[in-house]
CSV table of C-alpha atoms in Angstrom, one decimal:
chain,number,residue,atom,x,y,z
F,1,MET,CA,38.9,61.7,93.3
F,2,SER,CA,42.4,63.1,92.7
F,3,LYS,CA,45.2,61.4,94.6
F,4,ALA,CA,48.8,62.5,95.4
F,5,LYS,CA,51.5,61.4,93.0
F,6,PRO,CA,53.7,58.7,94.7
F,7,GLU,CA,57.2,59.8,95.8
F,8,LEU,CA,60.1,58.0,94.1
F,9,SER,CA,63.2,56.6,95.8
F,10,PHE,CA,66.6,58.2,95.5
F,11,TRP,CA,67.8,55.6,93.1
F,12,GLN,CA,64.7,55.9,90.9
F,13,ILE,CA,65.3,59.6,90.6
F,14,TRP,CA,69.0,58.8,89.9
F,15,ASN,CA,68.1,56.5,87.0
F,16,MET,CA,65.6,58.9,85.5
F,17,CYS,CA,68.1,61.8,85.5
F,18,PHE,CA,71.2,59.8,84.5
F,19,GLY,CA,70.7,60.4,80.8
F,20,PHE,CA,71.4,64.1,81.4
F,21,LEU,CA,75.1,63.0,82.0
F,22,GLY,CA,75.3,62.0,78.4
F,23,ILE,CA,73.5,65.0,77.0
F,24,GLN,CA,75.8,67.4,78.9
F,25,PHE,CA,78.9,65.5,78.0
F,26,GLY,CA,78.2,66.1,74.3
F,27,PHE,CA,77.0,69.6,74.9
F,28,ALA,CA,80.1,70.6,76.9
F,29,LEU,CA,82.4,69.2,74.1
F,30,GLN,CA,80.4,71.4,71.7
F,31,ASN,CA,80.7,74.5,73.9
F,32,ALA,CA,84.4,74.1,74.7
F,33,ASN,CA,85.7,73.0,71.3
F,34,VAL,CA,83.4,74.0,68.4
F,35,SER,CA,84.8,77.6,68.3
F,36,ARG,CA,88.3,76.0,68.2
F,37,ILE,CA,87.2,73.8,65.3
F,38,PHE,CA,85.7,76.7,63.4
F,39,GLN,CA,89.0,78.7,63.8
F,40,THR,CA,91.0,75.7,62.8
F,41,LEU,CA,88.9,75.6,59.6
F,42,GLY,CA,89.5,79.2,58.8
F,43,ALA,CA,86.9,81.3,60.7
F,44,ASN,CA,87.7,84.8,61.9
F,45,VAL,CA,86.8,85.8,65.5
F,46,ASP,CA,84.0,88.1,64.3
F,47,GLN,CA,82.5,85.3,62.2
F,48,ILE,CA,82.2,82.8,65.1
F,49,PRO,CA,79.0,84.2,66.7
F,50,VAL,CA,77.2,83.9,63.3
F,51,LEU,CA,78.4,80.3,62.8
F,52,TRP,CA,76.9,79.6,66.2
F,53,ILE,CA,73.5,80.8,65.1
F,54,ALA,CA,72.6,77.2,64.2
F,55,ALA,CA,72.5,76.1,67.8
F,56,PRO,CA,69.9,78.5,69.3
F,57,PHE,CA,67.9,78.6,66.1
F,58,THR,CA,67.4,74.9,66.1
F,59,GLY,CA,66.4,75.1,69.8
F,60,LEU,CA,63.8,77.8,69.0
F,61,ILE,CA,62.2,75.5,66.4
F,62,VAL,CA,62.7,72.0,67.9
F,63,GLN,CA,62.0,72.3,71.6
F,64,PRO,CA,58.3,73.6,71.4
F,65,ILE,CA,57.5,71.1,68.7
F,66,ILE,CA,59.0,68.2,70.6
F,67,GLY,CA,57.3,69.4,73.8
F,68,TYR,CA,53.9,69.5,71.9
F,69,LEU,CA,54.4,66.1,70.4
F,70,SER,CA,55.7,64.4,73.5
F,71,ASP,CA,52.6,65.7,75.5
F,72,ARG,CA,50.5,63.8,72.9
F,73,THR,CA,52.7,60.7,72.6
F,74,TRP,CA,51.9,57.3,74.2
F,75,ASN,CA,53.0,53.9,72.9
F,76,ARG,CA,54.7,50.8,74.3
F,77,PHE,CA,58.0,52.7,74.6
F,78,GLY,CA,56.5,55.5,76.7
F,79,ARG,CA,55.7,59.2,76.4
F,80,ARG,CA,59.1,61.0,76.6
F,81,ARG,CA,61.5,58.1,76.2
F,82,PRO,CA,61.1,57.7,72.4
F,83,TYR,CA,62.4,61.2,72.0
F,84,PHE,CA,65.3,60.5,74.3
F,85,PHE,CA,66.4,57.6,72.1
F,86,ALA,CA,65.9,59.4,68.7
F,87,GLY,CA,67.9,62.5,69.9
F,88,ALA,CA,70.7,60.3,71.4
F,89,VAL,CA,71.2,58.3,68.1
F,90,LEU,CA,71.3,61.5,66.0
F,91,ALA,CA,73.6,63.3,68.4
F,92,THR,CA,76.0,60.3,68.5
F,93,ILE,CA,76.4,60.4,64.8
F,94,ALA,CA,77.0,64.2,64.7
F,95,LEU,CA,79.6,63.9,67.5
F,96,MET,CA,81.5,61.3,65.5
F,97,ALA,CA,81.4,63.4,62.4
F,98,MET,CA,82.2,66.9,63.8
F,99,PRO,CA,86.0,66.6,64.3
F,100,ASN,CA,86.3,65.2,60.8
F,101,SER,CA,84.7,68.1,59.0
F,102,PRO,CA,86.6,68.9,55.8
F,103,THR,CA,85.4,72.5,55.5
F,104,LEU,CA,84.0,75.3,57.7
F,105,TRP,CA,80.5,75.1,56.3
F,106,VAL,CA,80.4,71.4,56.8
F,107,ALA,CA,81.3,72.0,60.5
F,108,ALA,CA,78.6,74.7,60.7
F,109,GLY,CA,76.0,72.2,59.3
F,110,LEU,CA,77.0,69.5,61.7
F,111,LEU,CA,76.7,72.0,64.6
F,112,TRP,CA,73.1,72.5,63.4
F,113,ILE,CA,72.4,68.8,63.3
F,114,MET,CA,74.2,68.2,66.6
F,115,ASP,CA,72.3,70.9,68.5
F,116,ALA,CA,69.0,69.9,67.1
F,117,SER,CA,69.6,66.3,68.3
F,118,PHE,CA,70.6,67.5,71.8
F,119,ASN,CA,67.3,69.5,71.9
F,120,VAL,CA,65.2,66.5,70.8
F,121,SER,CA,66.6,64.6,73.9
F,122,MET,CA,66.9,67.5,76.3
F,123,GLU,CA,63.4,69.1,76.1
F,124,PRO,CA,61.5,66.0,77.3
F,125,PHE,CA,63.9,65.6,80.2
F,126,ARG,CA,62.6,68.8,81.8
F,127,ALA,CA,59.0,67.7,81.4
F,128,PHE,CA,60.0,64.2,82.6
F,129,VAL,CA,60.7,65.5,86.1
F,130,GLY,CA,57.3,67.2,86.2
F,131,ASP,CA,55.6,64.0,84.9
F,132,GLN,CA,57.3,61.6,87.3
F,133,LEU,CA,57.7,63.5,90.6
F,134,PRO,CA,55.3,65.1,93.0
F,135,PRO,CA,55.8,68.9,93.6
F,136,LYS,CA,57.7,68.1,96.9
F,137,GLN,CA,60.4,66.1,95.0
F,138,ARG,CA,60.7,68.3,91.9
F,139,PRO,CA,63.5,70.5,93.4
F,140,LEU,CA,65.4,67.3,94.1
F,141,GLY,CA,64.9,66.1,90.6
F,142,TYR,CA,66.1,69.3,89.0
F,143,ALA,CA,69.1,69.4,91.4
F,144,MET,CA,69.9,65.8,90.4
F,145,GLN,CA,69.9,66.8,86.8
F,146,SER,CA,72.2,69.7,87.7
F,147,VAL,CA,74.6,67.3,89.3
F,148,PHE,CA,74.7,65.1,86.3
F,149,ILE,CA,75.1,68.1,84.0
F,150,GLY,CA,78.0,69.2,86.1
F,151,VAL,CA,79.8,65.8,86.2
F,152,GLY,CA,79.3,65.3,82.4
F,153,ALA,CA,80.5,68.8,81.6
F,154,VAL,CA,83.6,68.6,83.9
F,155,VAL,CA,84.9,65.4,82.4
F,156,ALA,CA,84.1,66.5,78.8
F,157,SER,CA,85.7,69.9,79.2
F,158,PHE,CA,88.9,68.5,80.7
F,159,LEU,CA,89.2,65.6,78.2
F,160,PRO,CA,91.4,67.3,75.5
F,161,TYR,CA,93.7,68.6,78.3
F,162,VAL,CA,94.0,65.2,79.9
F,163,LEU,CA,94.6,63.4,76.6
F,164,THR,CA,97.3,65.9,75.8
F,165,ARG,CA,99.0,65.1,79.2
F,166,PHE,CA,98.9,61.4,78.1
F,167,GLY,CA,100.8,62.1,74.9
F,168,VAL,CA,97.9,62.6,72.4
F,169,ALA,CA,98.8,65.2,69.8
F,170,ASN,CA,97.4,68.6,70.6
F,171,THR,CA,98.5,70.3,67.4
F,172,ALA,CA,97.8,69.5,63.8
F,173,PRO,CA,98.6,70.9,60.3
F,174,ALA,CA,96.6,73.9,59.2
F,175,GLY,CA,92.9,72.9,58.5
F,176,GLU,CA,93.0,69.7,60.6
F,177,VAL,CA,91.6,69.2,64.1
F,178,PRO,CA,94.1,67.9,66.7
F,179,HIS,CA,93.8,64.3,67.8
F,180,SER,CA,93.2,65.4,71.4
F,181,VAL,CA,89.9,67.0,70.3
F,182,MET,CA,89.0,64.3,67.8
F,183,TYR,CA,89.3,61.4,70.4
F,184,SER,CA,87.4,63.5,72.9
F,185,PHE,CA,84.4,63.7,70.5
F,186,TYR,CA,84.5,60.0,69.9
F,187,ALA,CA,84.4,59.4,73.7
F,188,GLY,CA,81.6,61.8,74.0
F,189,ALA,CA,79.5,59.9,71.5
F,190,ALA,CA,79.9,56.7,73.4
F,191,VAL,CA,79.1,58.3,76.8
F,192,LEU,CA,76.0,60.1,75.4
F,193,LEU,CA,74.5,56.9,73.9
F,194,GLY,CA,75.3,54.8,76.9
F,195,ALA,CA,73.9,57.2,79.5
F,196,MET,CA,70.7,57.7,77.5
F,197,LEU,CA,70.1,54.0,77.1
F,198,TRP,CA,70.6,53.6,80.9
F,199,THR,CA,67.7,56.0,81.6
F,200,ILE,CA,65.5,54.6,78.8
F,201,LEU,CA,65.9,51.0,80.0
F,202,SER,CA,65.7,51.7,83.8
F,203,THR,CA,62.7,54.0,84.1
F,204,ARG,CA,59.0,53.7,83.5
F,205,GLU,CA,56.4,56.4,82.7
F,206,TYR,CA,52.8,56.9,83.9
F,207,PRO,CA,50.1,56.4,81.2
F,208,PRO,CA,48.2,59.6,80.3
F,209,GLU,CA,45.1,58.5,82.1
F,210,GLN,CA,47.0,57.8,85.3
F,211,LEU,CA,48.9,61.1,85.0
F,212,GLU,CA,45.6,62.9,84.7
F,213,SER,CA,44.3,61.3,87.9
F,214,PHE,CA,46.9,62.9,90.1
F,215,ALA,CA,46.1,66.0,92.2
F,216,ASP,CA,48.7,68.3,90.5
F,217,ALA,CA,47.5,67.5,87.0
F,218,HIS,CA,45.3,70.6,86.5
F,219,VAL,CA,47.1,73.2,88.5
F,220,ASN,CA,46.5,76.8,87.1
F,221,GLU,CA,44.9,75.4,84.0
F,222,THR,CA,42.9,78.3,82.4
F,223,PRO,CA,41.6,78.9,78.9
F,224,VAL,CA,43.8,81.0,76.6
F,225,VAL,CA,42.1,84.0,75.0
F,226,VAL,CA,44.0,85.2,71.9
F,227,GLY,CA,41.7,87.8,70.4
F,228,SER,CA,44.1,90.7,71.3
F,229,ALA,CA,47.2,88.9,70.1
F,230,TRP,CA,47.2,91.1,67.0
F,231,LYS,CA,48.2,94.1,69.1
F,232,VAL,CA,51.5,92.4,70.1
F,233,GLY,CA,51.9,91.2,66.5
F,234,THR,CA,51.5,94.7,65.1
F,235,LEU,CA,54.1,96.1,67.6
F,236,PHE,CA,56.6,93.3,66.6
F,237,LEU,CA,55.9,93.9,62.9
F,238,ALA,CA,56.5,97.7,63.3
F,239,LEU,CA,59.7,97.2,65.2
F,240,GLY,CA,61.0,94.6,62.7
F,241,ALA,CA,60.2,96.8,59.7
F,242,LEU,CA,61.9,99.8,61.4
F,243,MET,CA,65.0,97.7,62.1
F,244,LEU,CA,65.1,96.4,58.5
F,245,GLY,CA,65.0,100.0,57.3
F,246,LEU,CA,67.8,101.1,59.6
F,247,ILE,CA,70.0,98.2,58.7
F,248,GLN,CA,69.6,98.9,55.0
F,249,HIS,CA,69.9,102.7,55.2
F,250,TYR,CA,73.1,102.7,57.3
F,251,ALA,CA,74.6,99.5,55.7
F,252,LEU,CA,74.8,97.8,59.1
F,253,GLU,CA,76.2,94.3,59.6
F,254,LYS,CA,74.1,91.6,57.9
F,255,GLU,CA,73.9,89.6,61.1
F,256,LEU,CA,71.3,92.1,62.4
F,257,TYR,CA,68.9,91.0,59.7
F,258,LEU,CA,68.4,87.9,61.9
F,259,LEU,CA,66.9,90.0,64.7
F,260,ALA,CA,64.7,92.1,62.4
F,261,GLY,CA,63.5,89.0,60.6
F,262,GLY,CA,62.7,87.3,63.9
F,263,LEU,CA,60.6,90.3,65.0
F,264,VAL,CA,58.7,90.3,61.7
F,265,GLY,CA,58.2,86.6,61.8
F,266,PHE,CA,56.8,86.5,65.4
F,267,GLY,CA,54.7,89.6,64.6
F,268,ALA,CA,53.1,87.9,61.7
F,269,LEU,CA,52.4,84.8,63.8
F,270,PHE,CA,50.7,86.7,66.6
F,271,VAL,CA,48.5,88.5,64.0
F,272,TRP,CA,47.6,85.2,62.5
F,273,LEU,CA,46.9,83.7,65.9
F,274,SER,CA,44.2,86.4,66.6
F,275,ARG,CA,42.4,85.6,63.3
F,276,THR,CA,42.9,81.8,62.7
F,277,THR,CA,40.3,79.1,63.5
F,278,SER,CA,42.9,76.4,63.2
F,279,GLN,CA,43.4,74.0,66.1
F,280,GLY,CA,46.7,72.5,64.8
F,281,ALA,CA,50.1,72.4,66.4
F,282,LEU,CA,51.2,75.9,65.4
F,283,ARG,CA,48.0,77.4,66.8
F,284,GLN,CA,48.4,75.5,70.1
F,285,ILE,CA,52.1,76.5,70.5
F,286,MET,CA,51.5,80.2,69.7
F,287,GLY,CA,48.3,80.3,71.9
F,288,ASP,CA,50.2,78.9,74.9
F,289,LEU,CA,53.1,81.3,74.2
F,290,TYR,CA,50.7,84.3,74.2
F,291,GLY,CA,48.7,83.0,77.3
F,292,MET,CA,51.6,81.8,79.5
F,293,PRO,CA,51.2,82.0,83.3
F,294,ARG,CA,52.3,85.2,85.0
F,295,PRO,CA,55.3,83.7,86.9
F,296,MET,CA,56.6,82.4,83.6
F,297,ARG,CA,56.3,85.8,82.0
F,298,ARG,CA,58.5,87.3,84.8
F,299,LEU,CA,60.9,84.4,84.7
F,300,ASN,CA,61.4,85.0,81.0
F,301,TRP,CA,63.4,88.2,81.6
F,302,VAL,CA,65.6,86.4,84.1
F,303,GLN,CA,66.3,83.7,81.5
F,304,PHE,CA,66.9,86.2,78.8
F,305,PHE,CA,69.8,88.0,80.5
F,306,SER,CA,71.1,84.8,82.1
F,307,TRP,CA,71.4,82.9,78.8
F,308,PHE,CA,72.8,85.9,76.9
F,309,ALA,CA,75.7,85.9,79.4
F,310,MET,CA,76.2,82.1,79.1
F,311,PHE,CA,76.2,82.2,75.3
F,312,ALA,CA,78.7,85.1,75.3
F,313,MET,CA,81.0,83.0,77.5
F,314,TRP,CA,80.7,79.8,75.6
F,315,ILE,CA,81.5,81.2,72.2
F,316,ASN,CA,84.2,83.6,73.3
F,317,THR,CA,86.2,81.9,76.1
F,318,THR,CA,88.5,80.0,73.9
F,319,PRO,CA,89.6,82.9,71.6
F,320,ALA,CA,89.6,85.3,74.6
F,321,VAL,CA,91.9,83.2,76.7
F,322,ALA,CA,94.2,82.3,73.8
F,323,GLU,CA,94.6,85.9,72.7
F,324,ARG,CA,94.5,87.8,76.0
F,325,PHE,CA,96.6,85.4,78.2
F,326,TYR,CA,98.6,83.3,75.7
F,327,GLY,CA,99.2,86.0,73.1
F,328,SER,CA,98.2,84.0,70.0
F,329,THR,CA,95.4,83.9,67.4
F,330,ASP,CA,97.2,81.4,65.2
F,331,THR,CA,95.3,78.1,65.5
F,332,THR,CA,98.4,76.1,64.4
F,333,SER,CA,100.6,77.5,67.2
F,334,ALA,CA,101.5,75.7,70.4
F,335,ALA,CA,100.5,78.9,72.4
F,336,TYR,CA,97.0,79.1,70.9
F,337,ASN,CA,96.4,75.4,71.6
F,338,GLU,CA,97.7,75.7,75.1
F,339,GLY,CA,95.3,78.5,75.7
F,340,ALA,CA,92.5,76.5,74.1
F,341,ASN,CA,93.2,73.6,76.5
F,342,TRP,CA,93.3,76.0,79.4
F,343,ALA,CA,89.9,77.4,78.3
F,344,GLY,CA,88.6,73.8,78.4
F,345,VAL,CA,89.9,73.5,82.0
F,346,LEU,CA,88.1,76.7,82.9
F,347,MET,CA,84.9,75.3,81.4
F,348,GLY,CA,85.4,72.1,83.4
F,349,THR,CA,86.0,74.2,86.5
F,350,TYR,CA,82.7,76.1,86.4
F,351,ASN,CA,80.9,72.8,85.7
F,352,GLY,CA,82.7,71.1,88.6
F,353,VAL,CA,81.8,73.9,91.0
F,354,GLY,CA,78.3,73.6,89.6
F,355,VAL,CA,78.1,70.1,90.9
F,356,LEU,CA,79.0,71.2,94.4
F,357,ALA,CA,76.8,74.3,94.1
F,358,ALA,CA,73.8,72.0,93.2
F,359,ILE,CA,74.2,70.4,96.6
F,360,VAL,CA,74.6,73.8,98.5
F,361,ILE,CA,71.8,75.7,96.7
F,362,PRO,CA,68.9,73.8,98.3
F,363,LEU,CA,70.3,74.8,101.7
F,364,LEU,CA,70.6,78.4,100.5
F,365,VAL,CA,67.0,78.3,99.3
F,366,ARG,CA,65.8,77.0,102.7
F,367,ALA,CA,67.6,80.0,104.3
F,368,ILE,CA,66.7,82.9,102.1
F,369,GLY,CA,64.1,81.6,99.6
F,370,LEU,CA,64.1,80.9,95.8
F,371,ARG,CA,64.3,84.5,94.5
F,372,MET,CA,67.1,85.8,96.7
F,373,SER,CA,69.1,82.6,96.2
F,374,HIS,CA,68.9,83.0,92.5
F,375,LEU,CA,69.9,86.6,92.7
F,376,VAL,CA,72.9,85.9,94.8
F,377,ASN,CA,74.1,83.1,92.5
F,378,LEU,CA,73.6,85.2,89.4
F,379,TRP,CA,75.6,88.0,90.9
F,380,LEU,CA,78.4,85.7,91.8
F,381,GLY,CA,78.6,84.7,88.2
F,382,GLY,CA,78.5,88.3,86.9
F,383,ILE,CA,81.4,89.2,89.2
F,384,GLY,CA,83.3,86.2,87.9
F,385,LEU,CA,83.0,87.1,84.3
F,386,LEU,CA,83.7,90.8,84.8
F,387,SER,CA,86.9,89.8,86.6
F,388,PHE,CA,88.3,88.4,83.3
F,389,LEU,CA,88.9,92.1,82.4
F,390,LEU,CA,91.1,92.7,85.4
F,391,ILE,CA,93.1,89.4,85.9
F,392,ARG,CA,96.5,89.1,84.2
F,393,ASP,CA,97.6,85.6,85.3
F,394,PRO,CA,95.4,82.9,83.6
F,395,HIS,CA,95.7,80.6,86.6
F,396,TRP,CA,93.6,83.1,88.6
F,397,LEU,CA,90.7,82.6,86.2
F,398,VAL,CA,89.9,79.5,88.0
F,399,ALA,CA,88.7,81.7,90.9
F,400,SER,CA,86.5,83.6,88.4
F,401,MET,CA,84.9,80.4,87.3
F,402,VAL,CA,83.8,79.5,90.9
F,403,GLY,CA,81.3,82.3,90.7
F,404,VAL,CA,80.2,81.3,87.2
F,405,GLY,CA,79.7,77.7,88.6
F,406,PHE,CA,77.2,78.9,91.2
F,407,ALA,CA,75.4,80.9,88.6
F,408,TRP,CA,75.3,77.9,86.2
F,409,ALA,CA,73.9,75.5,88.8
F,410,SER,CA,71.3,78.0,89.8
F,411,ILE,CA,70.3,78.7,86.2
F,412,LEU,CA,69.8,75.0,85.6
F,413,SER,CA,67.6,74.4,88.6
F,414,LEU,CA,65.9,77.3,90.4
F,415,PRO,CA,64.0,78.8,87.4
F,416,TYR,CA,62.5,75.3,86.8
F,417,ALA,CA,61.7,74.9,90.4
F,418,MET,CA,59.9,78.3,90.4
F,419,LEU,CA,58.0,77.4,87.2
F,420,SER,CA,57.1,73.7,87.3
F,421,ASP,CA,54.5,73.8,90.1
F,422,ASN,CA,52.5,76.4,88.0
F,423,LEU,CA,52.1,74.1,84.9
F,424,PRO,CA,49.3,71.7,84.2
F,425,ALA,CA,50.4,68.1,83.6
F,426,ALA,CA,48.9,67.9,80.1
F,427,LYS,CA,50.9,70.8,79.0
F,428,MET,CA,54.2,70.2,80.8
F,429,GLY,CA,56.1,69.5,77.6
F,430,ILE,CA,54.8,72.4,75.6
F,431,TYR,CA,55.4,74.9,78.3
F,432,MET,CA,58.9,73.7,79.0
F,433,GLY,CA,59.5,74.0,75.2
F,434,ILE,CA,58.1,77.6,75.2
F,435,PHE,CA,60.2,78.4,78.3
F,436,ASN,CA,63.2,77.5,76.0
F,437,PHE,CA,62.2,80.4,73.7
F,438,PHE,CA,63.6,82.7,76.4
F,439,ILE,CA,66.8,80.7,76.5
F,440,VAL,CA,67.1,80.7,72.7
F,441,ILE,CA,66.1,84.3,71.8
F,442,PRO,CA,69.0,85.8,73.8
F,443,GLN,CA,71.4,83.4,72.2
F,444,LEU,CA,70.2,84.5,68.8
F,445,MET,CA,70.7,88.1,69.9
F,446,ALA,CA,74.2,87.3,71.1
F,447,ALA,CA,75.0,85.5,67.8
F,448,SER,CA,73.7,88.5,65.9
F,449,VAL,CA,75.1,91.4,68.0
F,450,LEU,CA,78.2,90.2,69.7
F,451,GLY,CA,80.3,90.0,66.6
F,452,VAL,CA,79.1,93.5,65.5
F,453,LEU,CA,79.9,95.0,69.0
F,454,LEU,CA,83.3,93.4,69.1
F,455,LYS,CA,84.2,94.8,65.7
F,456,LEU,CA,82.8,98.3,66.2
F,457,PHE,CA,83.7,99.1,69.8
F,458,PHE,CA,86.3,96.6,71.1
F,459,HIS,CA,88.8,96.1,68.2
F,460,ASN,CA,87.7,92.4,67.8
F,461,GLN,CA,88.9,91.6,71.3
F,462,PRO,CA,86.7,88.7,72.5
F,463,ILE,CA,87.6,89.3,76.1
F,464,TRP,CA,85.1,92.2,76.1
F,465,ALA,CA,82.3,89.8,75.2
F,466,LEU,CA,82.9,88.1,78.6
F,467,GLY,CA,82.6,91.5,80.3
F,468,LEU,CA,79.3,92.1,78.6
F,469,GLY,CA,78.2,88.7,79.8
F,470,GLY,CA,79.1,89.6,83.4
F,471,ALA,CA,77.0,92.8,83.2
F,472,SER,CA,74.1,90.8,81.8
F,473,LEU,CA,74.1,88.4,84.8
F,474,LEU,CA,73.9,91.3,87.2
F,475,VAL,CA,70.8,92.5,85.4
F,476,ALA,CA,69.3,89.0,85.4
F,477,GLY,CA,69.7,89.0,89.2
F,478,LEU,CA,67.7,92.2,89.5
F,479,CYS,CA,65.0,90.8,87.3
F,480,THR,CA,64.6,87.9,89.7
F,481,LEU,CA,63.1,90.3,92.2
F,482,ARG,CA,60.1,90.8,89.9
F,483,VAL,CA,59.2,87.1,90.0
F,484,PRO,CA,56.1,86.6,92.2
F,485,ARG,CA,56.7,84.7,95.4
F,486,PRO,CA,55.3,81.1,95.3
F,487,GLU,CA,52.6,82.0,97.8
F,488,THR,CA,51.4,85.0,95.7
F,489,ALA,CA,51.9,83.5,92.2
């Protein structure tokens, strides 16, 4: 007979989520400073989105694979914890190496390695909450993760600014990364490894047979029928082929080949899925992608527009603030680096607000429900990003980031709260990995399209990428209304 999963104490939940502090510390350093490193090593503004392609592309590949493998892993170190450790070690090495990159392409390669490593550790953490906590406590678990994400990101984003105030050099000769950024990455490596080891050593995991005995283990578990997957595949193949033809005929920007190639690739995989007799990992991942639960299908659109906006902000805030508010694109100038430091403060601000918002959001959910709460928070973020187009004093941008902070805290928690209760325990990892597709795909689109849009329509002014991000958050909020209510899902 199935039994209820035991509730954990506050400190047990604290320990199991603490590693996210380290992941986000490294991730925030990456988001706030990698564009700065790329520009320091000679990248132009319109090249930056393409150089960032590594990050979402690795997530697209790595997360579903790690989810699939971790669902099937059990040894004396646990189910998810071996992946926490492997990702932490690799990310630590990449963080140490990034600020010492001798060339632009070395830095781009290290971004690929660093983001892949973050994904190896990050994906099992989402499934970890579903494994360890009963449905009643999962919102608290995801909220706790959001708090640690915010704390780690605040400290990491402010670190170059703080080090500069303590006399660490914030400028460097052409082609060299300032010491304020370099030492921040070294600190990030130490924090990441330490926080991950805390979670690994202080938590335990349920063995698979015990996990299967709990009442929530088989929720909504239905067979996946893939015979009609060729229809979706054919549509994707046709769209991809049409896009390839248009790109070639009109000599469009080469970055768009990424989108066309992705459509062709997924189209071919869906056609293959409908014909194959394989039972291997690729068949399982594609089958679960095709047969995902209905609430997840609706949430995918919310994720798509939300993460397009966040990616647009991450890769363009530093050059936008430096150019628009400090009047410089010269990475060796004091004005540019002052603007870059202020961009780091703004990144820290929205993450700091996110910590407080993670405490407030459960109260908002209690008052108006999950869907409306997420809509309100996303619209606050959209208004915040759009306000960058109107504000003239950079200090007022702190107010803009308050709205972004609420959106960010909501993005990190409410979609997972809406999703996790609809996933079977045996597939928690793989579905969390597949859910990441709809975080990664909009990032790939942003990396492919943003540079082209800025060049063709906005005179290479990165401030307009933030405006597009704001509009995208407004659309994401409207898409939330299509997600089935929990009682009708």
